[in-house]
Amino acid sequence: MNLGRRIHQLGVGLVALVLLAAATLLDGWLPGDTDDPGADPFVRAAALGEPVDLRTARVQVDAVRVSKTLLSFGTELLSPGVWVLIELTTEATRENTGVRFAELRDDAGRVWSLTGRSQNVCSEGPPGVPVGCATYFEVPPDALDGLRLRLAREPFEQRYDVVAEVDLGLTDRDAEAAAGAPPLEVPGTTLGGG
Amino acid sequence: MAVLVVGVLTVVVASLGGFARTTPDGVRVVRPGVEVDATPLRVRIDRASAAYEVSGRAADPGRAYVVVEGTVALEDRESVGNGVLEDTFGADFRAYEFGELGDGVPPEVQVAGDGSTLLGLGPGLTYEVLLVYEVDEVDVPTTVTVSLRRHVRRASSLSVGEIGWHDAATFARVELEVAPLSGERPEELL
């Protein structure tokens, strides 16, 4: 095999590798088969005590408490992490509506859904009547700093819908304080505010 | 040169677990107390025992519980539900589910510290758990083999656009002696 032919073959191989690398890079940029960015929910950021309009309901996070222990139906639930209990007020505007979706997200991109022992005890309410309720999750202590709560009306489908994202205002100091905090009692649902 | 190649291959294979003991079907045998990757979970199976009562709940007359102790944690960034948790563990004995005795019954996963039922878990949390099986008292096994399964993350075949954990497949087994029932059923349980 002469030198010229060998150089030609090397050149073909090099071009093939460059094209393969470019195609791999491009594939990483293109949307996946299941991506649907047009259907992404509309996220509305809020702080504690700030009401958020969810189109057919309003929701406001009133208070957040943390502890290692949560009381549920008289049973003490001990967490290997930290319990986060969030008190909300929701108010339907047009028809019976409730906030039935809730999840926590941290700065590391982790998501805690209503699985395991986490629960949302908020129920639907009639239009114009404030409903006081709560939702609670257990998370690792290192998640508290920057933890955000997402709330929406529909439990299984948030595409095209409004989602409230509330910064819970927790820090690492809250994680330390949770170890000595008293057990959290889940408040009952109230109607009519006050 | 040949010695060097053999040496490198030996180190690479050993580091990837290639010399771990396997069964004829290619499934690894894991010792009790060893933590393993059961994607998306990380689990450790420690010991097994038989009991008439677990977490304050007594077995019906003629029945008892087989309790497997261990730990479970989630390696993924998003919570998983009860389906993934239950499908991770398999047992080689018949147990009751919804009042019917059958094979391949999933365990009730309880949090060891408070006896509450764990229906899924979130990222970053490691639980001490009890895998609880209800069996006939006369059929309490002396040894159990707990199968561990891994899941694959892929798009759902049923729900378009939904990504989840599917296709649980056994990759390891843990063989345990079962600590026997302690004497007779306590009188208050009769």
Tab-separated table of C-alpha atoms in Angstrom:
chain	number	residue	atom	x	y	z
A	1	MET	CA	0.000	0.000	0.000
A	2	ASN	CA	1.618	3.294	-1.057
A	3	LEU	CA	1.867	6.370	1.103
A	4	GLY	CA	-0.719	8.336	-0.801
A	5	ARG	CA	-3.369	5.671	-0.397
A	6	ARG	CA	-2.633	5.365	3.329
A	7	ILE	CA	-2.990	9.127	3.801
A	8	HIS	CA	-6.281	9.016	1.925
A	9	GLN	CA	-7.588	6.292	4.207
A	10	LEU	CA	-6.515	8.182	7.311
A	11	GLY	CA	-8.236	11.269	6.001
A	12	VAL	CA	-11.482	9.384	5.401
A	13	GLY	CA	-11.298	7.939	8.921
A	14	LEU	CA	-10.661	11.360	10.425
A	15	VAL	CA	-13.596	12.924	8.563
A	16	ALA	CA	-15.829	10.063	9.726
A	17	LEU	CA	-14.818	10.653	13.343
A	18	VAL	CA	-15.428	14.392	13.057
A	19	LEU	CA	-18.863	13.816	11.538
A	20	LEU	CA	-19.708	11.289	14.267
A	21	ALA	CA	-18.672	13.749	16.963
A	22	ALA	CA	-20.678	16.535	15.364
A	23	ALA	CA	-23.752	14.321	15.051
A	24	THR	CA	-23.466	13.277	18.690
A	25	LEU	CA	-23.173	16.892	19.767
A	26	LEU	CA	-26.131	17.912	17.645
A	27	ASP	CA	-28.252	15.036	18.998
A	28	GLY	CA	-27.653	16.330	22.495
A	29	TRP	CA	-29.023	19.744	21.497
A	30	LEU	CA	-32.099	18.557	19.698
A	31	PRO	CA	-35.345	17.982	21.693
A	32	GLY	CA	-35.959	14.370	22.692
A	33	ASP	CA	-38.873	12.336	21.390
A	34	THR	CA	-40.855	13.023	24.551
A	35	ASP	CA	-39.936	16.705	24.972
A	36	ASP	CA	-42.786	19.110	24.493
A	37	PRO	CA	-41.545	22.557	25.548
A	38	GLY	CA	-44.681	24.213	24.224
A	39	ALA	CA	-46.718	22.367	26.840
A	40	ASP	CA	-44.564	23.442	29.792
A	41	PRO	CA	-46.541	24.872	32.711
A	42	PHE	CA	-46.531	28.609	33.430
A	43	VAL	CA	-44.604	28.964	36.659
A	44	ARG	CA	-45.460	31.939	38.866
A	45	ALA	CA	-42.952	32.638	41.607
A	46	ALA	CA	-44.070	33.897	44.990
A	47	ALA	CA	-42.885	34.341	48.553
A	48	LEU	CA	-44.437	33.286	51.831
A	49	GLY	CA	-47.709	35.123	52.401
A	50	GLU	CA	-47.998	36.194	48.771
A	51	PRO	CA	-51.144	35.025	46.938
A	52	VAL	CA	-50.788	33.371	43.544
A	53	ASP	CA	-53.469	33.262	40.875
A	54	LEU	CA	-53.929	29.718	39.521
A	55	ARG	CA	-56.584	30.871	37.007
A	56	THR	CA	-59.585	29.292	38.745
A	57	ALA	CA	-58.212	29.476	42.267
A	58	ARG	CA	-55.854	31.469	44.438
A	59	VAL	CA	-53.330	29.939	46.782
A	60	GLN	CA	-51.108	31.392	49.462
A	61	VAL	CA	-48.489	29.721	51.624
A	62	ASP	CA	-49.056	30.955	55.170
A	63	ALA	CA	-46.478	29.150	57.295
A	64	VAL	CA	-43.706	26.540	57.193
A	65	ARG	CA	-42.461	24.430	60.103
A	66	VAL	CA	-39.835	21.707	60.336
A	67	SER	CA	-39.107	18.890	62.748
A	68	LYS	CA	-37.728	15.342	62.878
A	69	THR	CA	-41.126	14.079	64.051
A	70	LEU	CA	-44.631	14.424	62.656
A	71	LEU	CA	-47.856	13.400	64.365
A	72	SER	CA	-50.267	11.659	62.026
A	73	PHE	CA	-53.522	10.214	63.412
A	74	GLY	CA	-51.903	9.968	66.809
A	75	THR	CA	-48.800	8.163	65.532
A	76	GLU	CA	-45.357	9.699	65.726
A	77	LEU	CA	-43.606	9.419	62.362
A	78	LEU	CA	-39.843	9.626	62.726
A	79	SER	CA	-38.009	10.841	59.657
A	80	PRO	CA	-34.451	9.894	58.694
A	81	GLY	CA	-34.414	13.442	57.308
A	82	VAL	CA	-36.641	16.382	58.220
A	83	TRP	CA	-40.405	16.830	58.054
A	84	VAL	CA	-41.531	20.036	56.337
A	85	LEU	CA	-45.127	21.034	57.139
A	86	ILE	CA	-46.597	23.804	54.989
A	87	GLU	CA	-49.862	25.549	55.806
A	88	LEU	CA	-51.831	26.982	52.879
A	89	THR	CA	-54.942	28.963	52.152
A	90	THR	CA	-56.726	28.236	48.904
A	91	GLU	CA	-59.803	29.890	47.454
A	92	ALA	CA	-61.688	28.774	44.364
A	93	THR	CA	-62.863	31.587	42.119
A	94	ARG	CA	-65.336	30.013	39.676
A	95	GLU	CA	-66.199	26.457	40.690
A	96	ASN	CA	-65.269	23.908	43.329
A	97	THR	CA	-61.512	23.674	43.020
A	98	GLY	CA	-58.651	22.531	45.180
A	99	VAL	CA	-54.881	22.544	45.103
A	100	ARG	CA	-54.242	18.862	44.550
A	101	PHE	CA	-50.680	18.925	43.204
A	102	ALA	CA	-47.721	19.701	45.411
A	103	GLU	CA	-44.020	18.944	45.191
A	104	LEU	CA	-40.789	20.258	46.633
A	105	ARG	CA	-37.697	21.158	44.607
A	106	ASP	CA	-34.235	22.056	45.780
A	107	ASP	CA	-31.308	23.859	44.219
A	108	ALA	CA	-29.675	20.565	43.235
A	109	GLY	CA	-32.591	19.704	40.962
A	110	ARG	CA	-34.071	17.045	43.241
A	111	VAL	CA	-37.847	16.655	43.375
A	112	TRP	CA	-39.964	15.282	46.222
A	113	SER	CA	-43.461	14.258	45.162
A	114	LEU	CA	-46.475	13.181	47.164
A	115	THR	CA	-45.199	9.622	47.510
A	116	GLY	CA	-43.930	7.683	50.475
A	117	ARG	CA	-45.233	9.265	53.638
A	118	SER	CA	-45.619	12.761	52.173
A	119	GLN	CA	-49.198	13.952	51.820
A	120	ASN	CA	-51.403	16.803	50.712
A	121	VAL	CA	-54.493	17.061	52.906
A	122	CYS	CA	-55.999	20.014	51.032
A	123	SER	CA	-59.477	19.387	49.687
A	124	GLU	CA	-61.646	21.201	47.182
A	125	GLY	CA	-63.587	24.215	48.330
A	126	PRO	CA	-66.556	26.156	46.956
A	127	PRO	CA	-65.904	29.408	45.097
A	128	GLY	CA	-65.330	32.423	47.298
A	129	VAL	CA	-64.679	30.409	50.470
A	130	PRO	CA	-61.098	30.324	51.804
A	131	VAL	CA	-59.925	26.843	52.742
A	132	GLY	CA	-57.104	26.464	55.243
A	133	CYS	CA	-55.177	23.224	54.852
A	134	ALA	CA	-51.708	21.704	54.862
A	135	THR	CA	-49.268	19.576	52.951
A	136	TYR	CA	-46.197	17.836	54.330
A	137	PHE	CA	-43.071	16.162	53.006
A	138	GLU	CA	-39.942	14.551	54.385
A	139	VAL	CA	-36.654	15.625	52.833
A	140	PRO	CA	-32.959	15.310	53.688
A	141	PRO	CA	-31.587	18.181	55.825
A	142	ASP	CA	-29.287	19.390	53.049
A	143	ALA	CA	-32.331	20.158	50.876
A	144	LEU	CA	-33.810	22.853	53.119
A	145	ASP	CA	-31.636	25.757	51.964
A	146	GLY	CA	-33.409	27.151	48.895
A	147	LEU	CA	-36.304	24.656	49.041
A	148	ARG	CA	-39.279	25.652	46.877
A	149	LEU	CA	-42.879	24.407	46.893
A	150	ARG	CA	-44.796	23.954	43.648
A	151	LEU	CA	-48.582	23.961	43.754
A	152	ALA	CA	-51.173	23.391	41.050
A	153	ARG	CA	-54.805	22.389	40.694
A	154	GLU	CA	-54.535	19.124	38.812
A	155	PRO	CA	-52.689	16.257	40.541
A	156	PHE	CA	-51.491	14.409	37.440
A	157	GLU	CA	-51.358	16.924	34.618
A	158	GLN	CA	-49.747	20.378	34.798
A	159	ARG	CA	-49.015	20.903	31.105
A	160	TYR	CA	-50.308	24.255	29.832
A	161	ASP	CA	-51.481	25.118	33.366
A	162	VAL	CA	-50.342	27.638	35.945
A	163	VAL	CA	-48.039	26.370	38.681
A	164	ALA	CA	-47.200	28.423	41.754
A	165	GLU	CA	-43.604	28.175	42.977
A	166	VAL	CA	-43.078	29.483	46.481
A	167	ASP	CA	-39.689	29.947	48.108
A	168	LEU	CA	-40.140	28.521	51.597
A	169	GLY	CA	-37.399	30.711	53.048
A	170	LEU	CA	-35.654	27.824	54.828
A	171	THR	CA	-31.932	27.669	55.514
A	172	ASP	CA	-29.356	25.296	56.948
A	173	ARG	CA	-30.102	26.768	60.368
A	174	ASP	CA	-33.637	25.407	60.104
A	175	ALA	CA	-32.183	21.985	59.402
A	176	GLU	CA	-30.139	22.189	62.612
A	177	ALA	CA	-33.130	23.467	64.578
A	178	ALA	CA	-35.329	20.610	63.325
A	179	ALA	CA	-33.464	18.109	65.479
A	180	GLY	CA	-34.727	19.758	68.655
A	181	ALA	CA	-38.081	21.002	67.387
A	182	PRO	CA	-41.312	19.614	68.864
A	183	PRO	CA	-43.338	17.143	66.799
A	184	LEU	CA	-45.374	18.755	64.029
A	185	GLU	CA	-49.126	18.381	64.292
A	186	VAL	CA	-50.981	18.438	61.000
A	187	PRO	CA	-53.759	21.016	61.338
A	188	GLY	CA	-57.279	20.156	60.337
A	189	THR	CA	-58.847	21.709	57.266
A	190	THR	CA	-60.779	24.921	57.934
A	191	LEU	CA	-63.420	26.641	55.861
A	192	GLY	CA	-64.139	30.323	55.719
A	193	GLY	CA	-60.809	31.666	56.934
A	194	GLY	CA	-60.113	33.337	60.283
B	1	MET	CA	3.587	-8.115	27.690
B	2	ALA	CA	1.172	-11.050	28.063
B	3	VAL	CA	1.567	-10.943	31.833
B	4	LEU	CA	0.765	-7.225	31.824
B	5	VAL	CA	-2.375	-7.746	29.754
B	6	VAL	CA	-3.553	-10.555	32.017
B	7	GLY	CA	-2.868	-8.422	35.050
B	8	VAL	CA	-4.805	-5.442	33.697
B	9	LEU	CA	-7.740	-7.633	32.695
B	10	THR	CA	-7.797	-9.251	36.133
B	11	VAL	CA	-7.896	-5.874	37.876
B	12	VAL	CA	-10.604	-4.539	35.556
B	13	VAL	CA	-12.815	-7.622	35.877
B	14	ALA	CA	-12.398	-7.757	39.644
B	15	SER	CA	-13.235	-4.083	40.062
B	16	LEU	CA	-16.445	-4.573	38.067
B	17	GLY	CA	-17.561	-7.492	40.234
B	18	GLY	CA	-16.820	-10.092	37.600
B	19	PHE	CA	-15.440	-12.539	40.119
B	20	ALA	CA	-18.525	-12.356	42.388
B	21	ARG	CA	-20.226	-15.650	43.034
B	22	THR	CA	-23.159	-16.268	40.720
B	23	THR	CA	-25.866	-18.836	40.363
B	24	PRO	CA	-26.360	-20.864	37.168
B	25	ASP	CA	-28.835	-18.235	35.922
B	26	GLY	CA	-26.202	-15.510	36.219
B	27	VAL	CA	-27.682	-13.849	39.305
B	28	ARG	CA	-25.186	-12.579	41.903
B	29	VAL	CA	-25.246	-13.922	45.438
B	30	VAL	CA	-24.877	-11.097	47.943
B	31	ARG	CA	-23.948	-11.571	51.578
B	32	PRO	CA	-26.270	-10.166	54.246
B	33	GLY	CA	-25.207	-6.706	55.361
B	34	VAL	CA	-23.731	-5.753	51.985
B	35	GLU	CA	-25.212	-2.688	50.287
B	36	VAL	CA	-25.978	-3.075	46.578
B	37	ASP	CA	-27.174	-0.918	43.723
B	38	ALA	CA	-30.750	-1.948	42.870
B	39	THR	CA	-31.373	0.902	40.418
B	40	PRO	CA	-33.021	3.276	41.168
B	41	LEU	CA	-32.632	2.192	44.800
B	42	ARG	CA	-29.691	1.283	46.970
B	43	VAL	CA	-30.540	-1.558	49.349
B	44	ARG	CA	-29.026	-3.636	52.095
B	45	ILE	CA	-30.565	-6.827	53.493
B	46	ASP	CA	-29.393	-7.671	57.007
B	47	ARG	CA	-31.366	-10.435	58.723
B	48	ALA	CA	-34.673	-12.276	58.861
B	49	SER	CA	-36.876	-13.460	61.681
B	50	ALA	CA	-40.327	-14.874	62.325
B	51	ALA	CA	-42.720	-13.135	64.676
B	52	TYR	CA	-46.312	-13.197	65.854
B	53	GLU	CA	-46.421	-9.412	66.068
B	54	VAL	CA	-44.831	-6.610	64.032
B	55	SER	CA	-45.038	-2.903	64.838
B	56	GLY	CA	-47.863	-3.512	67.284
B	57	ARG	CA	-49.941	-5.486	64.800
B	58	ALA	CA	-50.621	-9.135	65.610
B	59	ALA	CA	-50.925	-11.867	63.013
B	60	ASP	CA	-54.276	-13.642	62.759
B	61	PRO	CA	-54.559	-16.989	64.580
B	62	GLY	CA	-52.766	-19.663	62.589
B	63	ARG	CA	-50.546	-17.108	60.898
B	64	ALA	CA	-47.239	-15.398	61.587
B	65	TYR	CA	-44.938	-12.849	60.012
B	66	VAL	CA	-41.595	-13.279	58.305
B	67	VAL	CA	-39.707	-10.029	58.781
B	68	VAL	CA	-36.626	-9.107	56.744
B	69	GLU	CA	-34.628	-6.174	58.074
B	70	GLY	CA	-32.506	-3.869	55.981
B	71	THR	CA	-32.148	-0.390	54.556
B	72	VAL	CA	-33.328	1.325	51.394
B	73	ALA	CA	-32.373	4.642	49.794
B	74	LEU	CA	-33.164	6.327	46.495
B	75	GLU	CA	-30.302	7.075	44.117
B	76	ASP	CA	-32.385	9.041	41.583
B	77	ARG	CA	-33.268	12.759	41.734
B	78	GLU	CA	-37.040	12.255	41.705
B	79	SER	CA	-39.317	10.408	44.120
B	80	VAL	CA	-40.475	6.913	43.276
B	81	GLY	CA	-43.740	5.312	44.240
B	82	ASN	CA	-44.785	2.098	45.887
B	83	GLY	CA	-44.643	0.077	42.683
B	84	VAL	CA	-40.886	0.517	42.307
B	85	LEU	CA	-40.311	-0.105	46.002
B	86	GLU	CA	-42.304	-3.337	46.125
B	87	ASP	CA	-40.993	-4.649	42.793
B	88	THR	CA	-37.413	-4.361	44.038
B	89	PHE	CA	-37.841	-7.267	46.453
B	90	GLY	CA	-38.892	-10.862	45.814
B	91	ALA	CA	-39.199	-13.808	48.200
B	92	ASP	CA	-39.006	-17.546	47.618
B	93	PHE	CA	-41.899	-18.569	49.860
B	94	ARG	CA	-45.683	-18.291	49.703
B	95	ALA	CA	-47.268	-15.419	51.579
B	96	TYR	CA	-50.648	-13.757	51.964
B	97	GLU	CA	-51.739	-10.769	49.918
B	98	PHE	CA	-55.274	-9.395	50.296
B	99	GLY	CA	-56.187	-12.581	52.172
B	100	GLU	CA	-55.001	-14.934	49.423
B	101	LEU	CA	-51.918	-17.143	49.691
B	102	GLY	CA	-49.665	-16.920	46.655
B	103	ASP	CA	-46.200	-16.900	45.164
B	104	GLY	CA	-44.240	-13.775	44.395
B	105	VAL	CA	-46.152	-11.697	46.925
B	106	PRO	CA	-44.565	-8.256	47.410
B	107	PRO	CA	-43.670	-7.280	50.974
B	108	GLU	CA	-45.270	-4.591	53.065
B	109	VAL	CA	-42.410	-2.145	53.522
B	110	GLN	CA	-42.450	-0.548	56.965
B	111	VAL	CA	-40.231	2.118	58.469
B	112	ALA	CA	-38.454	0.300	61.295
B	113	GLY	CA	-38.403	3.263	63.663
B	114	ASP	CA	-42.156	3.798	63.866
B	115	GLY	CA	-43.865	0.935	61.993
B	116	SER	CA	-45.490	3.195	59.423
B	117	THR	CA	-45.953	1.854	55.908
B	118	LEU	CA	-43.576	3.273	53.319
B	119	LEU	CA	-45.337	3.781	49.986
B	120	GLY	CA	-42.416	5.092	47.990
B	121	LEU	CA	-39.519	7.369	48.885
B	122	GLY	CA	-37.792	10.561	47.905
B	123	PRO	CA	-34.178	11.372	47.035
B	124	GLY	CA	-31.554	11.779	49.703
B	125	LEU	CA	-33.270	9.704	52.404
B	126	THR	CA	-32.096	6.341	53.775
B	127	TYR	CA	-34.669	4.323	55.695
B	128	GLU	CA	-34.199	1.415	58.080
B	129	VAL	CA	-36.985	-0.848	56.850
B	130	LEU	CA	-38.846	-4.039	57.638
B	131	LEU	CA	-40.033	-6.162	54.722
B	132	VAL	CA	-43.054	-7.884	56.218
B	133	TYR	CA	-44.658	-11.036	54.817
B	134	GLU	CA	-47.654	-12.832	56.341
B	135	VAL	CA	-47.458	-16.623	56.192
B	136	ASP	CA	-49.121	-19.672	57.680
B	137	GLU	CA	-47.624	-20.384	61.097
B	138	VAL	CA	-46.928	-24.019	60.211
B	139	ASP	CA	-45.084	-22.971	57.047
B	140	VAL	CA	-42.682	-20.444	58.542
B	141	PRO	CA	-39.466	-21.075	56.578
B	142	THR	CA	-36.115	-21.743	58.246
B	143	THR	CA	-34.252	-19.977	55.459
B	144	VAL	CA	-35.338	-17.380	52.935
B	145	THR	CA	-33.848	-16.103	49.708
B	146	VAL	CA	-34.622	-12.478	48.974
B	147	SER	CA	-34.313	-11.559	45.297
B	148	LEU	CA	-33.227	-8.047	44.424
B	149	ARG	CA	-34.358	-6.440	41.168
B	150	ARG	CA	-33.154	-3.483	39.137
B	151	HIS	CA	-35.397	-1.250	37.040
B	152	VAL	CA	-34.787	0.447	33.719
B	153	ARG	CA	-35.733	4.068	33.083
B	154	ARG	CA	-37.606	4.445	29.830
B	155	ALA	CA	-40.705	5.877	28.220
B	156	SER	CA	-43.960	4.239	29.202
B	157	SER	CA	-45.547	1.888	26.675
B	158	LEU	CA	-48.971	3.031	27.785
B	159	SER	CA	-48.750	6.768	28.517
B	160	VAL	CA	-47.229	8.853	25.745
B	161	GLY	CA	-44.425	11.076	26.957
B	162	GLU	CA	-44.288	9.592	30.434
B	163	ILE	CA	-40.854	8.457	31.621
B	164	GLY	CA	-40.643	6.011	34.491
B	165	TRP	CA	-38.956	2.977	36.011
B	166	HIS	CA	-39.932	-0.305	34.357
B	167	ASP	CA	-38.800	-3.844	33.507
B	168	ALA	CA	-37.729	-4.985	36.960
B	169	ALA	CA	-35.230	-7.842	36.564
B	170	THR	CA	-33.533	-9.970	39.220
B	171	PHE	CA	-29.807	-9.357	39.460
B	172	ALA	CA	-28.926	-10.584	42.955
B	173	ARG	CA	-30.076	-12.830	45.789
B	174	VAL	CA	-29.508	-12.712	49.525
B	175	GLU	CA	-29.784	-15.944	51.488
B	176	LEU	CA	-30.792	-15.627	55.129
B	177	GLU	CA	-31.389	-17.845	58.107
B	178	VAL	CA	-34.753	-17.048	59.689
B	179	ALA	CA	-34.714	-16.595	63.465
B	180	PRO	CA	-37.601	-18.835	64.591
B	181	LEU	CA	-40.803	-17.852	66.318
B	182	SER	CA	-40.229	-17.247	70.000
B	183	GLY	CA	-42.085	-20.100	71.680
B	184	GLU	CA	-45.846	-20.115	71.623
B	185	ARG	CA	-48.169	-17.363	70.466
B	186	PRO	CA	-48.527	-14.853	73.333
B	187	GLU	CA	-51.754	-15.252	75.259
B	188	GLU	CA	-52.944	-11.716	74.553
B	189	LEU	CA	-52.812	-12.532	70.813
B	190	LEU	CA	-54.988	-15.634	71.116
